[in-house]
Amino acid sequence: MTGEDAETVTGDPAALPGEDGLPRCPWALSTPDYVTYHDEEWGRPVHGDDALFERLSLEAFQSGLSWITILRRRPGFRAAFAGFGIAAVAEFTDADRERLLADTGIIRNRAKIDATLANARVLAGWASGDLDALIWSHAPDPAGRPAPKALTDVPAVTPESTALSKALKKRGLRFVGPTTAYALMQACGLVNDHLESCVARSAL
């Protein structure tokens, strides 16, 4: 977890015990929603073009916000964006855009909505599996990444995320900066940034 979520944790903590006594990454302990997301989703491999389009879109919407804001609206996002099916979103009309701008179940940011629609139209022209292959081609060798012991050991940007951002932008995608790309890599299991003593790290 990067950005504002990590910044809400003070000091330089290693994994901390949750209510069940199990050690977890400190950012995951603030709400039950975070605990579930941390334990069951974050850092686990995600494959499939539509699934990765969803994660990429949500990470873009998260920019400048706390991830919990996005997480709690995810059902609304999925309903608003046709389950993030690339083919379906690529066919959205101006009327759909206006609907999205009025939808209180999502983040009504005009630039981010427009980027999501534009990205879907770009991706609709790719061959099946291309997005999956492009993203996963930027996964670093885990042997070269020691387990982080504390939150300060977890980067916000890496050479791989910068390269992924450039590759996505080169192919026409928007709102895919290096920080967003790294958050995607963390969330989708390209890297394992669970802290060394976190119970979820050993489960991956």
PDB file of C-alpha atoms in Angstrom:
ATOM      1  CA  MET A   1       0.000   0.000   0.000  1.00  0.00           C
ATOM      2  CA  THR A   2       1.392   3.363  -1.009  1.00  0.00           C
ATOM      3  CA  GLY A   3       0.522   7.016  -0.726  1.00  0.00           C
ATOM      4  CA  GLU A   4      -1.848   8.445   1.842  1.00  0.00           C
ATOM      5  CA  ASP A   5      -2.779   5.080   3.353  1.00  0.00           C
ATOM      6  CA  ALA A   6       0.803   4.318   4.348  1.00  0.00           C
ATOM      7  CA  GLU A   7       1.329   7.899   5.497  1.00  0.00           C
ATOM      8  CA  THR A   8      -1.442   7.601   8.092  1.00  0.00           C
ATOM      9  CA  VAL A   9       0.747   5.162  10.044  1.00  0.00           C
ATOM     10  CA  THR A  10       3.266   6.986  12.213  1.00  0.00           C
ATOM     11  CA  GLY A  11       6.776   5.852  13.058  1.00  0.00           C
ATOM     12  CA  ASP A  12       8.492   2.974  11.341  1.00  0.00           C
ATOM     13  CA  PRO A  13       6.446  -0.024  12.444  1.00  0.00           C
ATOM     14  CA  ALA A  14       6.875  -3.616  11.524  1.00  0.00           C
ATOM     15  CA  ALA A  15       3.797  -5.828  11.381  1.00  0.00           C
ATOM     16  CA  LEU A  16       1.399  -5.239  14.265  1.00  0.00           C
ATOM     17  CA  PRO A  17      -1.095  -7.615  15.881  1.00  0.00           C
ATOM     18  CA  GLY A  18      -4.732  -7.289  14.893  1.00  0.00           C
ATOM     19  CA  GLU A  19      -7.717  -8.071  17.089  1.00  0.00           C
ATOM     20  CA  ASP A  20      -7.123 -11.767  16.446  1.00  0.00           C
ATOM     21  CA  GLY A  21      -3.506 -11.455  17.562  1.00  0.00           C
ATOM     22  CA  LEU A  22      -2.068 -12.148  14.108  1.00  0.00           C
ATOM     23  CA  PRO A  23       0.615  -9.756  12.830  1.00  0.00           C
ATOM     24  CA  ARG A  24      -0.340  -7.678   9.799  1.00  0.00           C
ATOM     25  CA  CYS A  25       0.940  -4.711   7.834  1.00  0.00           C
ATOM     26  CA  PRO A  26       0.047  -1.662   9.984  1.00  0.00           C
ATOM     27  CA  TRP A  27      -1.973   0.067   7.252  1.00  0.00           C
ATOM     28  CA  ALA A  28      -4.414  -2.852   7.261  1.00  0.00           C
ATOM     29  CA  LEU A  29      -5.535  -2.485  10.856  1.00  0.00           C
ATOM     30  CA  SER A  30      -7.603   0.694  10.759  1.00  0.00           C
ATOM     31  CA  THR A  31     -10.889  -0.855   9.599  1.00  0.00           C
ATOM     32  CA  PRO A  32     -12.386  -4.339   9.145  1.00  0.00           C
ATOM     33  CA  ASP A  33     -12.686  -3.561   5.411  1.00  0.00           C
ATOM     34  CA  TYR A  34      -8.936  -3.119   5.219  1.00  0.00           C
ATOM     35  CA  VAL A  35      -8.260  -6.322   7.155  1.00  0.00           C
ATOM     36  CA  THR A  36     -10.339  -8.352   4.714  1.00  0.00           C
ATOM     37  CA  TYR A  37      -8.789  -6.674   1.671  1.00  0.00           C
ATOM     38  CA  HIS A  38      -5.285  -7.116   3.071  1.00  0.00           C
ATOM     39  CA  ASP A  39      -5.786 -10.761   3.990  1.00  0.00           C
ATOM     40  CA  GLU A  40      -7.719 -11.933   0.936  1.00  0.00           C
ATOM     41  CA  GLU A  41      -6.775  -9.697  -2.008  1.00  0.00           C
ATOM     42  CA  TRP A  42      -3.800  -7.359  -1.693  1.00  0.00           C
ATOM     43  CA  GLY A  43      -0.653  -8.924  -3.132  1.00  0.00           C
ATOM     44  CA  ARG A  44      -2.393 -11.968  -4.572  1.00  0.00           C
ATOM     45  CA  PRO A  45      -1.840 -12.506  -8.320  1.00  0.00           C
ATOM     46  CA  VAL A  46      -4.533 -11.068 -10.581  1.00  0.00           C
ATOM     47  CA  HIS A  47      -4.782 -12.135 -14.218  1.00  0.00           C
ATOM     48  CA  GLY A  48      -7.210 -11.412 -17.035  1.00  0.00           C
ATOM     49  CA  ASP A  49      -7.624  -8.250 -19.087  1.00  0.00           C
ATOM     50  CA  ASP A  50     -10.955  -7.196 -17.555  1.00  0.00           C
ATOM     51  CA  ALA A  51      -9.796  -7.860 -14.001  1.00  0.00           C
ATOM     52  CA  LEU A  52      -6.615  -5.854 -14.565  1.00  0.00           C
ATOM     53  CA  PHE A  53      -8.566  -3.061 -16.264  1.00  0.00           C
ATOM     54  CA  GLU A  54     -10.711  -2.831 -13.142  1.00  0.00           C
ATOM     55  CA  ARG A  55      -7.686  -2.638 -10.852  1.00  0.00           C
ATOM     56  CA  LEU A  56      -5.937  -0.133 -13.092  1.00  0.00           C
ATOM     57  CA  SER A  57      -9.055   2.036 -13.209  1.00  0.00           C
ATOM     58  CA  LEU A  58      -9.623   1.906  -9.461  1.00  0.00           C
ATOM     59  CA  GLU A  59      -5.988   2.750  -8.738  1.00  0.00           C
ATOM     60  CA  ALA A  60      -6.368   5.772 -11.013  1.00  0.00           C
ATOM     61  CA  PHE A  61      -9.505   6.861  -9.161  1.00  0.00           C
ATOM     62  CA  GLN A  62      -7.613   6.431  -5.882  1.00  0.00           C
ATOM     63  CA  SER A  63      -4.987   9.009  -6.854  1.00  0.00           C
ATOM     64  CA  GLY A  64      -5.050  11.715  -4.177  1.00  0.00           C
ATOM     65  CA  LEU A  65      -7.506   9.788  -2.008  1.00  0.00           C
ATOM     66  CA  SER A  66      -7.357   7.055   0.599  1.00  0.00           C
ATOM     67  CA  TRP A  67      -7.805   3.547  -0.785  1.00  0.00           C
ATOM     68  CA  ILE A  68     -10.583   2.889   1.736  1.00  0.00           C
ATOM     69  CA  THR A  69     -12.640   5.529  -0.102  1.00  0.00           C
ATOM     70  CA  ILE A  70     -12.373   3.462  -3.275  1.00  0.00           C
ATOM     71  CA  LEU A  71     -12.715   0.103  -1.570  1.00  0.00           C
ATOM     72  CA  ARG A  72     -16.030   1.017   0.023  1.00  0.00           C
ATOM     73  CA  ARG A  73     -17.347   2.286  -3.309  1.00  0.00           C
ATOM     74  CA  ARG A  74     -16.166  -0.692  -5.335  1.00  0.00           C
ATOM     75  CA  PRO A  75     -19.669  -2.202  -5.672  1.00  0.00           C
ATOM     76  CA  GLY A  76     -20.850   1.160  -6.983  1.00  0.00           C
ATOM     77  CA  PHE A  77     -17.944   1.374  -9.402  1.00  0.00           C
ATOM     78  CA  ARG A  78     -18.631  -2.123 -10.701  1.00  0.00           C
ATOM     79  CA  ALA A  79     -22.301  -1.336 -11.236  1.00  0.00           C
ATOM     80  CA  ALA A  80     -21.532   1.980 -12.912  1.00  0.00           C
ATOM     81  CA  PHE A  81     -18.841   0.594 -15.219  1.00  0.00           C
ATOM     82  CA  ALA A  82     -20.562  -2.621 -16.335  1.00  0.00           C
ATOM     83  CA  GLY A  83     -18.351  -4.804 -14.172  1.00  0.00           C
ATOM     84  CA  PHE A  84     -15.313  -3.230 -15.897  1.00  0.00           C
ATOM     85  CA  GLY A  85     -15.778  -5.347 -18.976  1.00  0.00           C
ATOM     86  CA  ILE A  86     -13.488  -3.636 -21.464  1.00  0.00           C
ATOM     87  CA  ALA A  87     -15.728  -4.268 -24.453  1.00  0.00           C
ATOM     88  CA  ALA A  88     -18.783  -2.941 -22.628  1.00  0.00           C
ATOM     89  CA  VAL A  89     -17.115   0.219 -21.276  1.00  0.00           C
ATOM     90  CA  ALA A  90     -15.608   0.943 -24.693  1.00  0.00           C
ATOM     91  CA  GLU A  91     -19.160   1.271 -26.022  1.00  0.00           C
ATOM     92  CA  PHE A  92     -20.249   3.826 -23.421  1.00  0.00           C
ATOM     93  CA  THR A  93     -21.885   6.883 -24.964  1.00  0.00           C
ATOM     94  CA  ASP A  94     -22.010  10.551 -24.018  1.00  0.00           C
ATOM     95  CA  ALA A  95     -25.187   9.727 -22.105  1.00  0.00           C
ATOM     96  CA  ASP A  96     -23.261   7.128 -20.105  1.00  0.00           C
ATOM     97  CA  ARG A  97     -20.603   9.715 -19.362  1.00  0.00           C
ATOM     98  CA  GLU A  98     -23.214  12.112 -18.013  1.00  0.00           C
ATOM     99  CA  ARG A  99     -24.701   9.274 -15.966  1.00  0.00           C
ATOM    100  CA  LEU A 100     -21.299   8.574 -14.435  1.00  0.00           C
ATOM    101  CA  LEU A 101     -20.734  12.238 -13.620  1.00  0.00           C
ATOM    102  CA  ALA A 102     -24.012  12.212 -11.678  1.00  0.00           C
ATOM    103  CA  ASP A 103     -23.471   8.852  -9.930  1.00  0.00           C
ATOM    104  CA  THR A 104     -22.952   9.349  -6.185  1.00  0.00           C
ATOM    105  CA  GLY A 105     -21.854   5.724  -5.855  1.00  0.00           C
ATOM    106  CA  ILE A 106     -18.479   6.485  -7.455  1.00  0.00           C
ATOM    107  CA  ILE A 107     -15.899   9.267  -7.406  1.00  0.00           C
ATOM    108  CA  ARG A 108     -17.316  11.883  -9.752  1.00  0.00           C
ATOM    109  CA  ASN A 109     -14.022  13.182 -11.067  1.00  0.00           C
ATOM    110  CA  ARG A 110     -14.426  14.255 -14.679  1.00  0.00           C
ATOM    111  CA  ALA A 111     -10.790  13.674 -15.674  1.00  0.00           C
ATOM    112  CA  LYS A 112     -10.685  10.198 -14.137  1.00  0.00           C
ATOM    113  CA  ILE A 113     -14.006   9.170 -15.668  1.00  0.00           C
ATOM    114  CA  ASP A 114     -12.880  10.387 -19.067  1.00  0.00           C
ATOM    115  CA  ALA A 115      -9.580   8.529 -18.698  1.00  0.00           C
ATOM    116  CA  THR A 116     -11.369   5.295 -17.807  1.00  0.00           C
ATOM    117  CA  LEU A 117     -13.613   5.538 -20.862  1.00  0.00           C
ATOM    118  CA  ALA A 118     -10.698   6.447 -23.111  1.00  0.00           C
ATOM    119  CA  ASN A 119      -8.598   3.595 -21.731  1.00  0.00           C
ATOM    120  CA  ALA A 120     -11.377   1.104 -22.413  1.00  0.00           C
ATOM    121  CA  ARG A 121     -11.594   2.273 -26.020  1.00  0.00           C
ATOM    122  CA  VAL A 122      -7.847   1.856 -26.430  1.00  0.00           C
ATOM    123  CA  LEU A 123      -7.817  -1.581 -24.801  1.00  0.00           C
ATOM    124  CA  ALA A 124     -10.760  -2.760 -26.899  1.00  0.00           C
ATOM    125  CA  GLY A 125      -8.411  -2.636 -29.857  1.00  0.00           C
ATOM    126  CA  TRP A 126      -5.824  -4.894 -28.244  1.00  0.00           C
ATOM    127  CA  ALA A 127      -5.731  -8.633 -28.712  1.00  0.00           C
ATOM    128  CA  SER A 128      -7.068 -10.762 -25.892  1.00  0.00           C
ATOM    129  CA  GLY A 129      -4.417 -11.207 -23.228  1.00  0.00           C
ATOM    130  CA  ASP A 130      -2.290  -8.253 -24.330  1.00  0.00           C
ATOM    131  CA  LEU A 131      -2.965  -6.157 -21.229  1.00  0.00           C
ATOM    132  CA  ASP A 132      -2.245  -9.105 -18.945  1.00  0.00           C
ATOM    133  CA  ALA A 133       0.975  -9.891 -20.797  1.00  0.00           C
ATOM    134  CA  LEU A 134       2.173  -6.281 -20.832  1.00  0.00           C
ATOM    135  CA  ILE A 135       1.569  -5.703 -17.135  1.00  0.00           C
ATOM    136  CA  TRP A 136       3.060  -9.000 -15.997  1.00  0.00           C
ATOM    137  CA  SER A 137       6.119  -8.554 -18.216  1.00  0.00           C
ATOM    138  CA  HIS A 138       7.144  -5.811 -15.778  1.00  0.00           C
ATOM    139  CA  ALA A 139       7.066  -7.998 -12.663  1.00  0.00           C
ATOM    140  CA  PRO A 140      10.519  -7.860 -11.060  1.00  0.00           C
ATOM    141  CA  ASP A 141      12.489 -10.941 -10.099  1.00  0.00           C
ATOM    142  CA  PRO A 142      11.361 -11.692  -6.522  1.00  0.00           C
ATOM    143  CA  ALA A 143      14.839 -13.027  -5.737  1.00  0.00           C
ATOM    144  CA  GLY A 144      16.141  -9.484  -6.004  1.00  0.00           C
ATOM    145  CA  ARG A 145      13.565  -8.068  -3.592  1.00  0.00           C
ATOM    146  CA  PRO A 146      14.191  -8.746   0.102  1.00  0.00           C
ATOM    147  CA  ALA A 147      11.080  -8.786   2.256  1.00  0.00           C
ATOM    148  CA  PRO A 148      10.411  -5.324   3.697  1.00  0.00           C
ATOM    149  CA  LYS A 149      10.772  -5.240   7.464  1.00  0.00           C
ATOM    150  CA  ALA A 150       8.933  -1.952   7.997  1.00  0.00           C
ATOM    151  CA  LEU A 151       6.751   0.455   6.036  1.00  0.00           C
ATOM    152  CA  THR A 152       9.728   2.690   5.282  1.00  0.00           C
ATOM    153  CA  ASP A 153      11.240  -0.203   3.326  1.00  0.00           C
ATOM    154  CA  VAL A 154       8.301  -0.167   0.905  1.00  0.00           C
ATOM    155  CA  PRO A 155       8.843   2.149  -2.095  1.00  0.00           C
ATOM    156  CA  ALA A 156       6.215   4.280  -3.786  1.00  0.00           C
ATOM    157  CA  VAL A 157       7.886   4.055  -7.188  1.00  0.00           C
ATOM    158  CA  THR A 158      10.383   1.592  -8.667  1.00  0.00           C
ATOM    159  CA  PRO A 159      12.252   1.305 -11.961  1.00  0.00           C
ATOM    160  CA  GLU A 160       9.794  -1.410 -12.969  1.00  0.00           C
ATOM    161  CA  SER A 161       6.743   0.729 -12.213  1.00  0.00           C
ATOM    162  CA  THR A 162       8.276   3.614 -14.125  1.00  0.00           C
ATOM    163  CA  ALA A 163       8.883   1.316 -17.094  1.00  0.00           C
ATOM    164  CA  LEU A 164       5.324  -0.048 -16.865  1.00  0.00           C
ATOM    165  CA  SER A 165       3.923   3.476 -16.745  1.00  0.00           C
ATOM    166  CA  LYS A 166       5.897   4.441 -19.839  1.00  0.00           C
ATOM    167  CA  ALA A 167       4.786   1.303 -21.683  1.00  0.00           C
ATOM    168  CA  LEU A 168       1.116   1.929 -20.894  1.00  0.00           C
ATOM    169  CA  LYS A 169       1.321   5.592 -21.838  1.00  0.00           C
ATOM    170  CA  LYS A 170       3.130   4.752 -25.075  1.00  0.00           C
ATOM    171  CA  ARG A 171       0.198   2.574 -26.045  1.00  0.00           C
ATOM    172  CA  GLY A 172      -2.304   5.327 -25.345  1.00  0.00           C
ATOM    173  CA  LEU A 173      -3.460   4.782 -21.751  1.00  0.00           C
ATOM    174  CA  ARG A 174      -4.063   7.680 -19.366  1.00  0.00           C
ATOM    175  CA  PHE A 175      -3.813   8.211 -15.591  1.00  0.00           C
ATOM    176  CA  VAL A 176      -1.114   5.556 -15.361  1.00  0.00           C
ATOM    177  CA  GLY A 177       1.779   7.363 -13.702  1.00  0.00           C
ATOM    178  CA  PRO A 178       4.632   5.485 -11.986  1.00  0.00           C
ATOM    179  CA  THR A 179       3.028   5.694  -8.517  1.00  0.00           C
ATOM    180  CA  THR A 180      -0.309   4.395  -9.820  1.00  0.00           C
ATOM    181  CA  ALA A 181       1.561   1.679 -11.712  1.00  0.00           C
ATOM    182  CA  TYR A 182       3.375   0.606  -8.556  1.00  0.00           C
ATOM    183  CA  ALA A 183       0.173   0.530  -6.512  1.00  0.00           C
ATOM    184  CA  LEU A 184      -1.237  -1.727  -9.247  1.00  0.00           C
ATOM    185  CA  MET A 185       1.831  -3.965  -9.032  1.00  0.00           C
ATOM    186  CA  GLN A 186       1.393  -4.253  -5.266  1.00  0.00           C
ATOM    187  CA  ALA A 187      -2.334  -4.918  -5.403  1.00  0.00           C
ATOM    188  CA  CYS A 188      -2.145  -7.468  -8.219  1.00  0.00           C
ATOM    189  CA  GLY A 189       0.736  -9.533  -6.889  1.00  0.00           C
ATOM    190  CA  LEU A 190       3.519  -8.487  -9.243  1.00  0.00           C
ATOM    191  CA  VAL A 191       5.421  -7.659  -6.076  1.00  0.00           C
ATOM    192  CA  ASN A 192       4.958  -8.926  -2.536  1.00  0.00           C
ATOM    193  CA  ASP A 193       5.124  -5.913  -0.230  1.00  0.00           C
ATOM    194  CA  HIS A 194       3.589  -7.563   2.801  1.00  0.00           C
ATOM    195  CA  LEU A 195       6.047  -6.967   5.624  1.00  0.00           C
ATOM    196  CA  GLU A 196       8.423  -9.755   6.565  1.00  0.00           C
ATOM    197  CA  SER A 197       6.537 -10.618   9.757  1.00  0.00           C
ATOM    198  CA  CYS A 198       3.031 -10.184   8.278  1.00  0.00           C
ATOM    199  CA  VAL A 199       0.848 -13.284   8.408  1.00  0.00           C
ATOM    200  CA  ALA A 200      -0.357 -12.687   4.842  1.00  0.00           C
ATOM    201  CA  ARG A 201       3.155 -12.802   3.401  1.00  0.00           C
ATOM    202  CA  SER A 202       3.622 -16.453   4.211  1.00  0.00           C
ATOM    203  CA  ALA A 203       0.165 -17.230   2.747  1.00  0.00           C
ATOM    204  CA  LEU A 204       1.189 -16.069  -0.732  1.00  0.00           C
TER     205      LEU A 204
END
